[in-house]
Structures are given as structure tokens and as C-alpha cells.
Coordinates of C-alpha atoms in Angstrom, one line a residue:
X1 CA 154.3 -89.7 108.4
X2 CA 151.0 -88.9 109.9
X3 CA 151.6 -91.4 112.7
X4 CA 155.0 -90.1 113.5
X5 CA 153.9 -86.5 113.3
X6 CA 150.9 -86.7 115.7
X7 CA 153.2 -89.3 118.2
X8 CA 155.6 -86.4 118.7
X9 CA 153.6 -83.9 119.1
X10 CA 151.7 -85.7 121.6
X11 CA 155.0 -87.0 123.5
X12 CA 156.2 -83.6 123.7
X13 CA 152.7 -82.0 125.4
X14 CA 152.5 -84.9 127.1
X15 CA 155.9 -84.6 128.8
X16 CA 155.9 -80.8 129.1
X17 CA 152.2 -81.3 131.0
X18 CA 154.0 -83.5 133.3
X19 CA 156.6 -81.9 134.0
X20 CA 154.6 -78.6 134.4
X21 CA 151.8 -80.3 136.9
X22 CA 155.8 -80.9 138.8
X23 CA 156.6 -77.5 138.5
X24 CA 156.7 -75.4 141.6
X25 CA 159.3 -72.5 142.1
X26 CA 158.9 -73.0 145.6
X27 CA 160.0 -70.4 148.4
X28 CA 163.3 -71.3 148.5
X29 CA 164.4 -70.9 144.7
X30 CA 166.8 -68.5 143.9
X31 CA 165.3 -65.2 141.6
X32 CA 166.3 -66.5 138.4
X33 CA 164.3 -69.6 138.8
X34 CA 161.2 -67.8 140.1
X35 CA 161.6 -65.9 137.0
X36 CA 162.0 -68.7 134.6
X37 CA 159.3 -70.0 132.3
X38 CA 157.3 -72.9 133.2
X39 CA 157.7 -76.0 131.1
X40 CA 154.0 -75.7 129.3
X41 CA 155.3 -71.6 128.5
X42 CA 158.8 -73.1 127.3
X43 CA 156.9 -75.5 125.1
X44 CA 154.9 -72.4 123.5
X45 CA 157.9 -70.5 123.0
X46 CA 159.5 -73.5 121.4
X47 CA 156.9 -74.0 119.2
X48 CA 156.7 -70.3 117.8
X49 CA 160.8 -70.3 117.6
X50 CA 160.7 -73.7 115.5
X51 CA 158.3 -72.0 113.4
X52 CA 159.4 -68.7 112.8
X53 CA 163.0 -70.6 112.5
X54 CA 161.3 -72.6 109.8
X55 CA 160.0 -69.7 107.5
X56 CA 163.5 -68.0 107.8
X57 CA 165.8 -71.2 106.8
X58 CA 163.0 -71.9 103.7
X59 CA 163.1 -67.8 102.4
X60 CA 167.6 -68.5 102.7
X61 CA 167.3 -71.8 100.9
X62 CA 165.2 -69.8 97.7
X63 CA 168.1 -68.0 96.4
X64 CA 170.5 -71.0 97.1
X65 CA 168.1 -73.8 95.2
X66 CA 167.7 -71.5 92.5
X67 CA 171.1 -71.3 91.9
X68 CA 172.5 -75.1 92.3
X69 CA 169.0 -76.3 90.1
X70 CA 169.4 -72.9 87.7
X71 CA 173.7 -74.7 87.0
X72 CA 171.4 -78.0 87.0
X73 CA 169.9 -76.8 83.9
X74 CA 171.9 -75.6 82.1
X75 CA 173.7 -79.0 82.1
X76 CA 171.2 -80.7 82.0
X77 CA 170.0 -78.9 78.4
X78 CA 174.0 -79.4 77.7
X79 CA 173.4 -83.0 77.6
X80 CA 175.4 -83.9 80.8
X81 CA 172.3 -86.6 81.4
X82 CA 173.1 -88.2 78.1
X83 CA 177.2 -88.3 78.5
X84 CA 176.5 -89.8 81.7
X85 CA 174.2 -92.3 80.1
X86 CA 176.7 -93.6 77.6
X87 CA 179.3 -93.8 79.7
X88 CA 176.8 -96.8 81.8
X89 CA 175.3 -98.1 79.3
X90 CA 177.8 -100.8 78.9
X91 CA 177.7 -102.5 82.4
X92 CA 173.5 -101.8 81.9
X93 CA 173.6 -104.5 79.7
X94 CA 176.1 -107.0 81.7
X95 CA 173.5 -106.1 84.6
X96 CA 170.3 -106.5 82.8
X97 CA 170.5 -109.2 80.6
X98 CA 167.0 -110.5 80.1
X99 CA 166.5 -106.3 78.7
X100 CA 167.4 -106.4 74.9
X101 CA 170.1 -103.7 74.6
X102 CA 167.9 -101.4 71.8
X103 CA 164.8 -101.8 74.2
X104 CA 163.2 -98.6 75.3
X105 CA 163.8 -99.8 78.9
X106 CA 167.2 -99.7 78.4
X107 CA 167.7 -96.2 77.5
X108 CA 165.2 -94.8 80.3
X109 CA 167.0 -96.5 83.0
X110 CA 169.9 -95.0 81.9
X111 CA 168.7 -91.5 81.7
X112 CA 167.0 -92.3 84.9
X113 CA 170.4 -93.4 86.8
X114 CA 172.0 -90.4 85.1
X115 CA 169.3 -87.9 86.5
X116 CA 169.6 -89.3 90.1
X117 CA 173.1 -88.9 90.0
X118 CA 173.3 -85.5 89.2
X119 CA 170.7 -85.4 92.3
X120 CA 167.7 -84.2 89.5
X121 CA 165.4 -86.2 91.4
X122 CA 162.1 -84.1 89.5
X123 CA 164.2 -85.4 85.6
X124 CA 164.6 -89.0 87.6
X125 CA 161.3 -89.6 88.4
X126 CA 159.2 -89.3 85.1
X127 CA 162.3 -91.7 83.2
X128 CA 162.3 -93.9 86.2
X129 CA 158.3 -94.7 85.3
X130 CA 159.0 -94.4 82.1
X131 CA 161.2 -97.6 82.3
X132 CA 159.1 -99.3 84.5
X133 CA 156.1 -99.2 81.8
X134 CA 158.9 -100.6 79.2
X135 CA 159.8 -103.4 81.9
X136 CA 156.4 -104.4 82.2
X137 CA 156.4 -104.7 78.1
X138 CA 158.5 -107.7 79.0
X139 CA 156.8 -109.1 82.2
X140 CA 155.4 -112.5 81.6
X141 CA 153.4 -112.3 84.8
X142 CA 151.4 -108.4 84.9
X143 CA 151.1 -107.8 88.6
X144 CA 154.4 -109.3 89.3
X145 CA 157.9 -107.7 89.8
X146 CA 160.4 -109.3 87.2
X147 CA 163.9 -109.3 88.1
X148 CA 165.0 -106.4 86.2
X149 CA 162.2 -104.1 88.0
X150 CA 163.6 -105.4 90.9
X151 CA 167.2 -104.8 90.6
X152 CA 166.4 -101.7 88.7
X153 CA 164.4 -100.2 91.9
X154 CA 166.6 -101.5 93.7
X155 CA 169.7 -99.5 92.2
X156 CA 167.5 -96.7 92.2
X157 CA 167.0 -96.1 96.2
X158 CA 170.7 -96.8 96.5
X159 CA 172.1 -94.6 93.2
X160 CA 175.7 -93.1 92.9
X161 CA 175.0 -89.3 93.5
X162 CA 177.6 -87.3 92.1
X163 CA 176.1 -84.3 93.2
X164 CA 173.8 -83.8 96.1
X165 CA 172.6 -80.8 95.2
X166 CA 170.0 -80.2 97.4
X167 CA 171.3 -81.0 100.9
X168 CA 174.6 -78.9 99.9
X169 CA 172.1 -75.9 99.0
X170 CA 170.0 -77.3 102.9
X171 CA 174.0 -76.7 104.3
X172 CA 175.3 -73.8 102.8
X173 CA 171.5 -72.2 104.0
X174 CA 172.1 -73.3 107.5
X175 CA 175.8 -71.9 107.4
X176 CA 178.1 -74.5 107.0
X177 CA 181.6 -73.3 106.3
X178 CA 181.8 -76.5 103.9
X179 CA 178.3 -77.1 102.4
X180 CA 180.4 -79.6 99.6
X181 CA 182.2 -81.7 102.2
X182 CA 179.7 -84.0 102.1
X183 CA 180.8 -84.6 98.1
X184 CA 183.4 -87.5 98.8
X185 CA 181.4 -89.1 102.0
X186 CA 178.0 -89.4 99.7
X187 CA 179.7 -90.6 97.0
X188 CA 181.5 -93.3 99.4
X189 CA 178.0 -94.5 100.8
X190 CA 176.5 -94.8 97.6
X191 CA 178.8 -96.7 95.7
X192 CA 178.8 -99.2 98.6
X193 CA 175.0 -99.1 99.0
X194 CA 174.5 -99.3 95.3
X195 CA 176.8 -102.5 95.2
X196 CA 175.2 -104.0 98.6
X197 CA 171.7 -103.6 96.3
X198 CA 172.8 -105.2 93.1
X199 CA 174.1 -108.5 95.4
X200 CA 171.0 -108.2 97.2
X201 CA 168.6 -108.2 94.5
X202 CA 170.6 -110.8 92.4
X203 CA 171.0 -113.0 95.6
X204 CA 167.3 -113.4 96.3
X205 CA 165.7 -112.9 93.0
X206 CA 166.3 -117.3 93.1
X207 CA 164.4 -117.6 96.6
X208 CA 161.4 -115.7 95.1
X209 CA 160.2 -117.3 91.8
X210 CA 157.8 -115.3 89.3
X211 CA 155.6 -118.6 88.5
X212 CA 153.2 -118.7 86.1
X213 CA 150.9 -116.0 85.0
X214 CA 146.9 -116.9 85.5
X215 CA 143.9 -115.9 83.6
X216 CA 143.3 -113.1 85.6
X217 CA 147.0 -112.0 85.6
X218 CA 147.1 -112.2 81.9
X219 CA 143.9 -110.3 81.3
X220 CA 145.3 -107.1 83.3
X221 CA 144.5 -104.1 81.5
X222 CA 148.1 -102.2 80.4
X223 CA 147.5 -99.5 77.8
X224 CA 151.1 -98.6 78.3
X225 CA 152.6 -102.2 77.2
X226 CA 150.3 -102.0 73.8
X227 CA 152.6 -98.3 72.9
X228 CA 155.6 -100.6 73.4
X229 CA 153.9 -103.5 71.2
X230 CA 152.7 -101.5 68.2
X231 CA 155.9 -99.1 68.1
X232 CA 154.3 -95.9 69.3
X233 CA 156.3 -93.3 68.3
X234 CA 155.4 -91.9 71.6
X235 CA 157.6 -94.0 73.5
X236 CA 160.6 -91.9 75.3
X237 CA 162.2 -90.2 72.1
X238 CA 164.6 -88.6 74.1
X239 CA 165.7 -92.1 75.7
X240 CA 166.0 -93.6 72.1
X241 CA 167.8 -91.0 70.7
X242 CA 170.2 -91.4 73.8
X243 CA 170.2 -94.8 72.9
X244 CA 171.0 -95.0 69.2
X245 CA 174.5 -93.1 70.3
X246 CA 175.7 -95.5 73.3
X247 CA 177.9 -97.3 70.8
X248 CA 180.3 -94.4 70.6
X249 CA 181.6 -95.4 74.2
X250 CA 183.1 -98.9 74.7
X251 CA 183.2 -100.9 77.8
X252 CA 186.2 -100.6 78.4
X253 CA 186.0 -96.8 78.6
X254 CA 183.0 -97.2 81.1
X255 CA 185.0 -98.9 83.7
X256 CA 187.9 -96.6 83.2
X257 CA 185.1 -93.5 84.2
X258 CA 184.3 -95.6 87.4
X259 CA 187.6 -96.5 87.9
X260 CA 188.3 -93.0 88.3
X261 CA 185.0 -91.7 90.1
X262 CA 186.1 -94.7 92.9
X263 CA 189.6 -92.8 92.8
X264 CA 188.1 -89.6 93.0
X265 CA 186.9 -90.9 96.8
X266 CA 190.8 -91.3 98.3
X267 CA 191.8 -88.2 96.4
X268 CA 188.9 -85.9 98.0
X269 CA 190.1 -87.5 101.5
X270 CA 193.6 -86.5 101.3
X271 CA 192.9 -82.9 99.9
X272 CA 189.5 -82.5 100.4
X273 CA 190.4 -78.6 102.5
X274 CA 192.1 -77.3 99.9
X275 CA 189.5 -78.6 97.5
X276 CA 186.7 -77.7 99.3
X277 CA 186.2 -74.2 98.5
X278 CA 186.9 -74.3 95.1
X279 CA 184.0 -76.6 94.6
X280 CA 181.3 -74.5 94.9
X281 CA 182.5 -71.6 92.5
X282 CA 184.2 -74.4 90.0
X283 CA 180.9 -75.8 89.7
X284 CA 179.7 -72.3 88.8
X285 CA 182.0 -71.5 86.0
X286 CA 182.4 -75.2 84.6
X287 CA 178.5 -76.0 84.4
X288 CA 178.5 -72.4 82.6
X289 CA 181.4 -73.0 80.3
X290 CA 179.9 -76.4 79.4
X291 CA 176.5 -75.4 78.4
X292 CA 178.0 -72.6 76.4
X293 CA 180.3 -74.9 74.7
X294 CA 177.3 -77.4 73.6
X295 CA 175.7 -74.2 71.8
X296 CA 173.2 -74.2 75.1
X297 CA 171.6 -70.3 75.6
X298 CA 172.9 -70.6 79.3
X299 CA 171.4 -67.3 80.6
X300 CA 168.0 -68.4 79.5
X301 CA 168.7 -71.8 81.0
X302 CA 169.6 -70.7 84.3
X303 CA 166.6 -68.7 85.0
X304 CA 164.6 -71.3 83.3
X305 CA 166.1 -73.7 86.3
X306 CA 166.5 -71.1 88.7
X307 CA 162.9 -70.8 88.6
X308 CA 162.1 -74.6 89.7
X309 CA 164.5 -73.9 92.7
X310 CA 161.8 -70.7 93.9
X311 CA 158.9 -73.8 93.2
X312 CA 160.4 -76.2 94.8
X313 CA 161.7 -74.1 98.0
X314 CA 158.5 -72.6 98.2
X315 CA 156.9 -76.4 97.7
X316 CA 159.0 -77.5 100.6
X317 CA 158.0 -75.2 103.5
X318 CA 154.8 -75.8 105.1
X319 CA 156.6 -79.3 105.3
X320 CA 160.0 -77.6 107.3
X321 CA 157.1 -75.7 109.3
X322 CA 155.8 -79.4 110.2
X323 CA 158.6 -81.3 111.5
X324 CA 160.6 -78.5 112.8
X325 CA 157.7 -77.5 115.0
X326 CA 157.2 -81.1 116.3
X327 CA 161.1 -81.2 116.8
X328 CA 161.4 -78.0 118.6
X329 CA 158.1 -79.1 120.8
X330 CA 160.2 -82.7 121.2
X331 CA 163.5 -80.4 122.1
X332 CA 161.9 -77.9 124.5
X333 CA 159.3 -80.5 126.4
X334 CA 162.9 -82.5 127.8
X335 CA 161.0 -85.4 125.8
X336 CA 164.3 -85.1 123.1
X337 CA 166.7 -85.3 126.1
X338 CA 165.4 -88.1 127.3
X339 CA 165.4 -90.2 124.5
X340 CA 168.8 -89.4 123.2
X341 CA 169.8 -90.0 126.5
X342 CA 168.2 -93.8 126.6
X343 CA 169.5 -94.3 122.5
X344 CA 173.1 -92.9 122.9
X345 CA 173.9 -96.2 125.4
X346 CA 173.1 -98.5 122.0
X347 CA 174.1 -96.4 119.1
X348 CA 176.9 -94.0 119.9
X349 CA 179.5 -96.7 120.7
X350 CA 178.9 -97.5 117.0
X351 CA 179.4 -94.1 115.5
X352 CA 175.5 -93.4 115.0
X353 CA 174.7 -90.2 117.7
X354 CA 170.9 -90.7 119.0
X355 CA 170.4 -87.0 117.3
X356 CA 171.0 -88.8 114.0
X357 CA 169.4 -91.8 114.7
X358 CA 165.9 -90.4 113.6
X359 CA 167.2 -89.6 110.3
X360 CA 168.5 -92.9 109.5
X361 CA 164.7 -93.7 110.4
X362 CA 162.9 -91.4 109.0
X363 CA 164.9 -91.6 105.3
X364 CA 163.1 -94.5 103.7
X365 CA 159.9 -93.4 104.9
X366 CA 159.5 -89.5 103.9
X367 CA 161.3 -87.4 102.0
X368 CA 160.3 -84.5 103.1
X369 CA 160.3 -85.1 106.8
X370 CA 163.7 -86.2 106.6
X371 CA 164.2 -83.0 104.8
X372 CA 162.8 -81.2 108.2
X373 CA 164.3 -83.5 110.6
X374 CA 168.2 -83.0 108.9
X375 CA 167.4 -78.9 108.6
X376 CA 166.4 -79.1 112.4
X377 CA 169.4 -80.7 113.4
X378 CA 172.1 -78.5 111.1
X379 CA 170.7 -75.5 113.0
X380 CA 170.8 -76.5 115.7
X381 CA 173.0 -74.1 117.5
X382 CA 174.4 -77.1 119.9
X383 CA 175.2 -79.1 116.4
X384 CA 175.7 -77.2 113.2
X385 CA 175.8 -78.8 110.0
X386 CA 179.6 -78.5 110.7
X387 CA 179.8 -81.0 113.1
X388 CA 179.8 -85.0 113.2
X389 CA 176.2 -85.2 113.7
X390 CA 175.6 -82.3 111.1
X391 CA 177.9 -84.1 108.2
X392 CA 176.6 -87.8 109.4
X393 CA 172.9 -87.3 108.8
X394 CA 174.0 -84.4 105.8
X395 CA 175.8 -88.2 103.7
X396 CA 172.6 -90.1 105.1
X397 CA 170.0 -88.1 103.6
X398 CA 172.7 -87.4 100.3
X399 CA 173.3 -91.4 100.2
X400 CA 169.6 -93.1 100.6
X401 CA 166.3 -92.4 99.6
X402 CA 162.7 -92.6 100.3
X403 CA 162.6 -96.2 99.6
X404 CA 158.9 -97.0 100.6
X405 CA 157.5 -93.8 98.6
X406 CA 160.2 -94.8 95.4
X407 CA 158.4 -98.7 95.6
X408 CA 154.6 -97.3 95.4
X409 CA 155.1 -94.8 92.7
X410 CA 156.7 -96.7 90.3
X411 CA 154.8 -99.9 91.5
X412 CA 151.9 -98.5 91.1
X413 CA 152.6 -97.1 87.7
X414 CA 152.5 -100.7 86.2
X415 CA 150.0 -102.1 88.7
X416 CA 152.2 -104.7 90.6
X417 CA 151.1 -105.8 94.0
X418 CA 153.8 -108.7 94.1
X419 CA 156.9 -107.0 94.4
X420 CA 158.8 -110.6 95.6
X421 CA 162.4 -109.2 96.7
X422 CA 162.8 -105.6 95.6
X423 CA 161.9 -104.4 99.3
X424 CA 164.0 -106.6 101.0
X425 CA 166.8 -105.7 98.8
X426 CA 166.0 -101.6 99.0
X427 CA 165.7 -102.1 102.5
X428 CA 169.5 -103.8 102.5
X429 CA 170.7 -100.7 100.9
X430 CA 169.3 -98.3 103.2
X431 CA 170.9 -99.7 106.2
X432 CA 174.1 -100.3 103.9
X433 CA 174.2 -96.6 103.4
X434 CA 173.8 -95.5 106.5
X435 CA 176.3 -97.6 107.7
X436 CA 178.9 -96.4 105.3
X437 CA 177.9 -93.2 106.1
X438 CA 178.9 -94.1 109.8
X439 CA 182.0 -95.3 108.9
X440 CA 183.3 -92.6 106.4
X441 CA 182.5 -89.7 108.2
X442 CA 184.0 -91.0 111.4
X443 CA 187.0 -91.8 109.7
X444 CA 187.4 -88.0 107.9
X445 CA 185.4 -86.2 110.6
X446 CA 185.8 -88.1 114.2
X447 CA 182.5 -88.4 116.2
X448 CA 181.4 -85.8 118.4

């Protein structure tokens, strides 16, 4: 990110210096070019607009994070996470079978998978390492990826969202007339992603063998596997007690929920405008009504959640300050117009606009930056998140995930350095997603 942040800012002065060392109104110019701005004094005004554009879009997106991670909560406490989770649980254990089905592992995958599809990516991310520590309980080799961490990490940059809460907040704060339109194309790219990463990872895990352990390997220092080995009663009590109730749902039930979250995709395309805005405000009463049903104190919940939407909006914009300054530099230099312009010959003949291509980029690489790039482009006033380019890059950044930051935190929580296939299969899934994300939206929404 540092690299890509200093090369556009650089291209940008660089191409506004030239152009301005060109500049000359020259005594034939008509008034209103005299009177226009040089390219260097465009370039200032760009950056201060980007900036001041920044600030404004982070202080609208408080009050709208609060509220989608406040409803968040409350399900959350409601034990939405643990429904979800025995309603997987089933085909966890077709797809892991090397995991024993009471293993600790077992239960914080779920919870995990559960948590990223209800877009909670702050719950995801403490069960997700969680689950890697109880993999590693199980690795014959320490330092090496087994083929559950794989597959598991794998599923995890590529995982069903049900909800992407966040980039509908980004949208409504940028004024989309449809900041949930995005539900049925997200939830089309990830089911194909997620399927294109479980082939993946079970294609190649036979092309790169574990071996066998040495001394070194073996004498790797884990204080997390000995909790697992002597019974801690640390270890994840809320994914065991998750656990201990997954009987109550039978496979059969399991495939009948995804049967009918795959129908849900063909039944949002037919009637998606007259469901659209009753999304929103049925997500508002339902999440309330079920909290208050499970006995949950939903007032104090909300505001409990509500809060980590002011944290995490307020987290969030010196990084929107960042891109969308280099952006608007990129955008008022001519640099952007010149690139799209070179791009758009390759990639808009196959449904992915130049303007988007930088997301599809950026994605696996930084979360937050694709976070700026995607805010940059839905306010843009010659796109809006209304648009082709505006719902394309809106399923992109719903449907994938920071792949490369995902691999080194929950890598590095078990020490592996020989990660054998799961990058090749992430990486499979990325450019799975955003290529279902090319084909749905252009299907439902045309290209621009």
C-alpha cells in the first residue's frame, strides 16, 4: 500500500508538472481559457476538494455504521451467529474430514464462517485465529499449512456474505437510491467464489505434499497447542457451547437452508425493485423483533453496537483522506484519463470498466484502500454508486477480501511460513469473484 500510494501521487504531480511546463494561454485564447486554472493550480484544488470531500463522506457514514453494526448487535447477542452455525455445521464435517467433529476447530470455524457472513468481520477475525490455533493442535508438521488451514483460509477470503453491511452503509452515505441492490449480486459472487475455492484448495492440496516434520519443525515453540492438549478450559467456550447444540439440525435441513439462500438469488432478480426498499427498514424491525424475542435488552444492544460503528467510522478516515486525495490528484492531473483511456481497450469489452479495474486490484491487497478507492468512485459525480461502475466495484468489494492481509494474520498467529496452496487457491477466488461480479451485474444492471 505504501508503494501504490507514493506511485500515484507521484504520477499525478508528475503529469500535472508536465502538462503545466505545456501550458500557455497564449494570445489568441478565448477569455474563458485565459481565465482558467493552470494544471499545477487544478491539481491543488483537486487535492483540497478530495480532502474536504473525504471528511464529509466519513462524518455521513458515522450515523449510518452505527446503525447497520448497532441491528448487528443486537443479533448478534440474539444468537443469529450460532443459528447460522448449526445450520453449516453439517457439510463442515463432509468438508473437513481430517477435523474430529467435537474438536474446538470445528466449532470456531463455524462461528467464524457465521460472523463473515453476517459481514461482522471485527467477531470473524478473533474466531478465525481462534481456529487456526486449534488446527495447528492437529498439524503434524508446525510451520506447515495442513489441508484444513488451507481450505479453511481459503473459504474464508471467498465466504457467502449474507449481508454486506458495510459497503451498503459506504452506498446509502454516498446517495444511492438502492444502497441493498447489491444484496442478490454479492451473494451470487460469493457463492460462486466460495465454490471456485473449495475445488481449488482440494484440487491442489495433492500437488503440494506436507512431508515429514524435522527436528527443528517439531521443536517449534506453540503455547497455544499445549491449551488444546491439556483441556484448558480456556479454549473458545462460546464455540463449544455452539458446538454441543449442532446436533439439533440434521444434514438434511442444512442443504435445504442453502437450497433456499441459492433460490433466494433468481427470486431477488425478478423482484428485486419492489423488494428493494423494503430491505432496509425490514432489516430494522426484524433484527429488533428477533433480539427481543431471544430475551436480548435490544436498546442497550444497539447502542452497545452503535457505538463500534462511531470507532470504526472514525477508525476509517485518515485512510478515506489517503486514497481519495491520491485519487482526486490522479483525476485532476489528466493522469486518470489517460489510463482508463489505454485500460478500457482490454477490459471494457469484457464487462470490467477501467474505473473499476483498480478495485478488482486493489481488493486482495488492502482493505482499507479499497475502501477509499470504491468511496472515490460512488461519488463520483460522473458515476454514482447508482451506476454500472458504482454497483460493479460495490459486489467486488462486498464479494472478496483482503486475501494477502487474511494469509499473514492468521499465518502468523500459528507461525507457518509454508503455506503450500492456500495462496494460489485464495488468489483463484478473488479473480472468481470478480468475475462473477462482472457477469451478474451486467446481466441485472447493463454496463455503462
Amino acid at each position: 500500500m505504501n508503494i501504490l500510494f507514493l506511485a500515484i501521487v507521484v504520477i499525478a504531480f508528475l503529469t500535472a508538472g508536465w502538462h503545466q511546463l505545456q501550458w500557455q494561454p497564449g494570445p489568441t485564447a478565448t477569455a474563458q481559457a485565459a481565465a482558467s486554472a493552470s494544471p499545477m493550480e487544478q491539481l491543488s484544488a483537486g487535492m483540497i476538494s478530495s480532502a474536504t470531500g473525504a471528511i464529509e463522506l466519513a462524518i455521513g457514514l458515522v450515523g449510518i455504521m452505527a446503525l447497520f453494526l448497532g441491528l448487528m448487535k443486537v443479533a448478534e447477542e440474539g444468537g443469529l451467529l450460532t443459528i447460522i452455525a448449526k445450520l453449516i455445521r453439517p457439510l463442515m464435517v463432509r468438508l473437513f474430514p481430517q477435523v474430529p467433529a467435537n474438536h474446538p476447530a470445528m466449532g470456531a470455524m463455524i462461528l467464524n464462517m457465521s460472523a463473515t457472513a453476517l459481514g461482522l468481520g471485527n467477531a470473524a477475525t478473533p474466531f478465525g485465529i481462534r481456529a487456526m490455533q486449534a488446527l495447528d493442535a492437529l498439524n503434524a508438521r508446525p510451520g506447515t499449512a495442513t489441508n484444513a488451514m488451507a481450505l479453511f483460509l481459503a473459504i474464508n477470503t471467498s465466504g457467502v456474505t449474507l449481508l454486506p453491511a458495510k459497503v451498503i452503509a459506504i452506498r446509502a452515505a454516498s446517495g444511492s437510491m438502492d444502497p441493498a441492490g447489491i444484496l442478490p449480486t454479492t451473494l451470487f459472487a460469493t457463492i460462486v467464489s466460495t465454490v471456485a475455492a473449495i475445488a481449488a484448495a482440494l484440487l491442489f492440496q495433492r500437488y503440494f505434499p506436507v512431508g515429514q516434520a524435522s527436528a527443528e519443525e517439531l521443536a517449534l515453540e506453540r503455547p497455544w497447542v499445549k491449551e488444546f492438549q491439556q483441556g484448558s478450559t480456556t479454549v473458545l467456550e462460546t464455540a463449544d457451547s455452539a458446538q454441543n447444540d449442532q446436533s439439533a439440525y440434521p444434514f438434511w435441513v442444512s442443504v435445504l437452508a442453502l437450497s433456499a439462500m441459492v433460490l433466494a438469488i433468481p427470486a431477488t432478480i425478478v423482484w428485486g425493485k419492489a423488494i428493494a426498499p423494503w430491505i432496509v427498514p425490514g432489516m430494522m424491525v426484524g433484527f429488533l423483533l428477533f433480539g427481543w424475542l431471544r430475551g436480548v435488552r435490544i436498546y442497550e444492544s444497539f447502542i452497545a453496537g452503535a457505538k463500534d460503528g462511531f470507532d470504526v467510522a472514525l477508525r476509517i478516515m485518515p485512510y478515506l483522506v489517503a486514497i481519495l486525495v491520491a485519487v482526486g490528484m490522479l483525476r485532476s492531473s489528466g493522469a486518470l484519463d489517460v489510463i482508463v483511456g489505454a485500460l478500457a481497450v482490454f477490459t471494457a469489452p469484457l464487462g470490467l470498466p477501467a474505473e473499476a479495474l483498480p478495485m478488482a486490484l486493489l481488493r486482495p491487497l488492502s482493505g482499507s484502500g479499497s475502501y477509499g478507492v470504491m468511496s472515490s468512485i460512488l461519488t463520483d459525480p460522473a458515476i454514482g454508486p447508482d451506476s454500472y461502475v458504482g454497483y460493479l466495484v460495490s459486489t467486488i468489494m462486498g464479494s472478496s477480501e483482503t486475501t494477502f492481509y487474511v494469509l499473514a494474520v492468521y499465518f502468523g498467529a500459528v507461525q507457518v511460513r509454508r503455506i503450500r496452496h492456500t495462496l494460489l487457491a485464495a488468489l483463484i477466488a478473488d479473480v472468481v469473484a470478480v468475475m462473477a461480479s462482472v457477469a451478474i451485474c451486467s446481466y441485472l444492471f447493463g454496463q455503462a
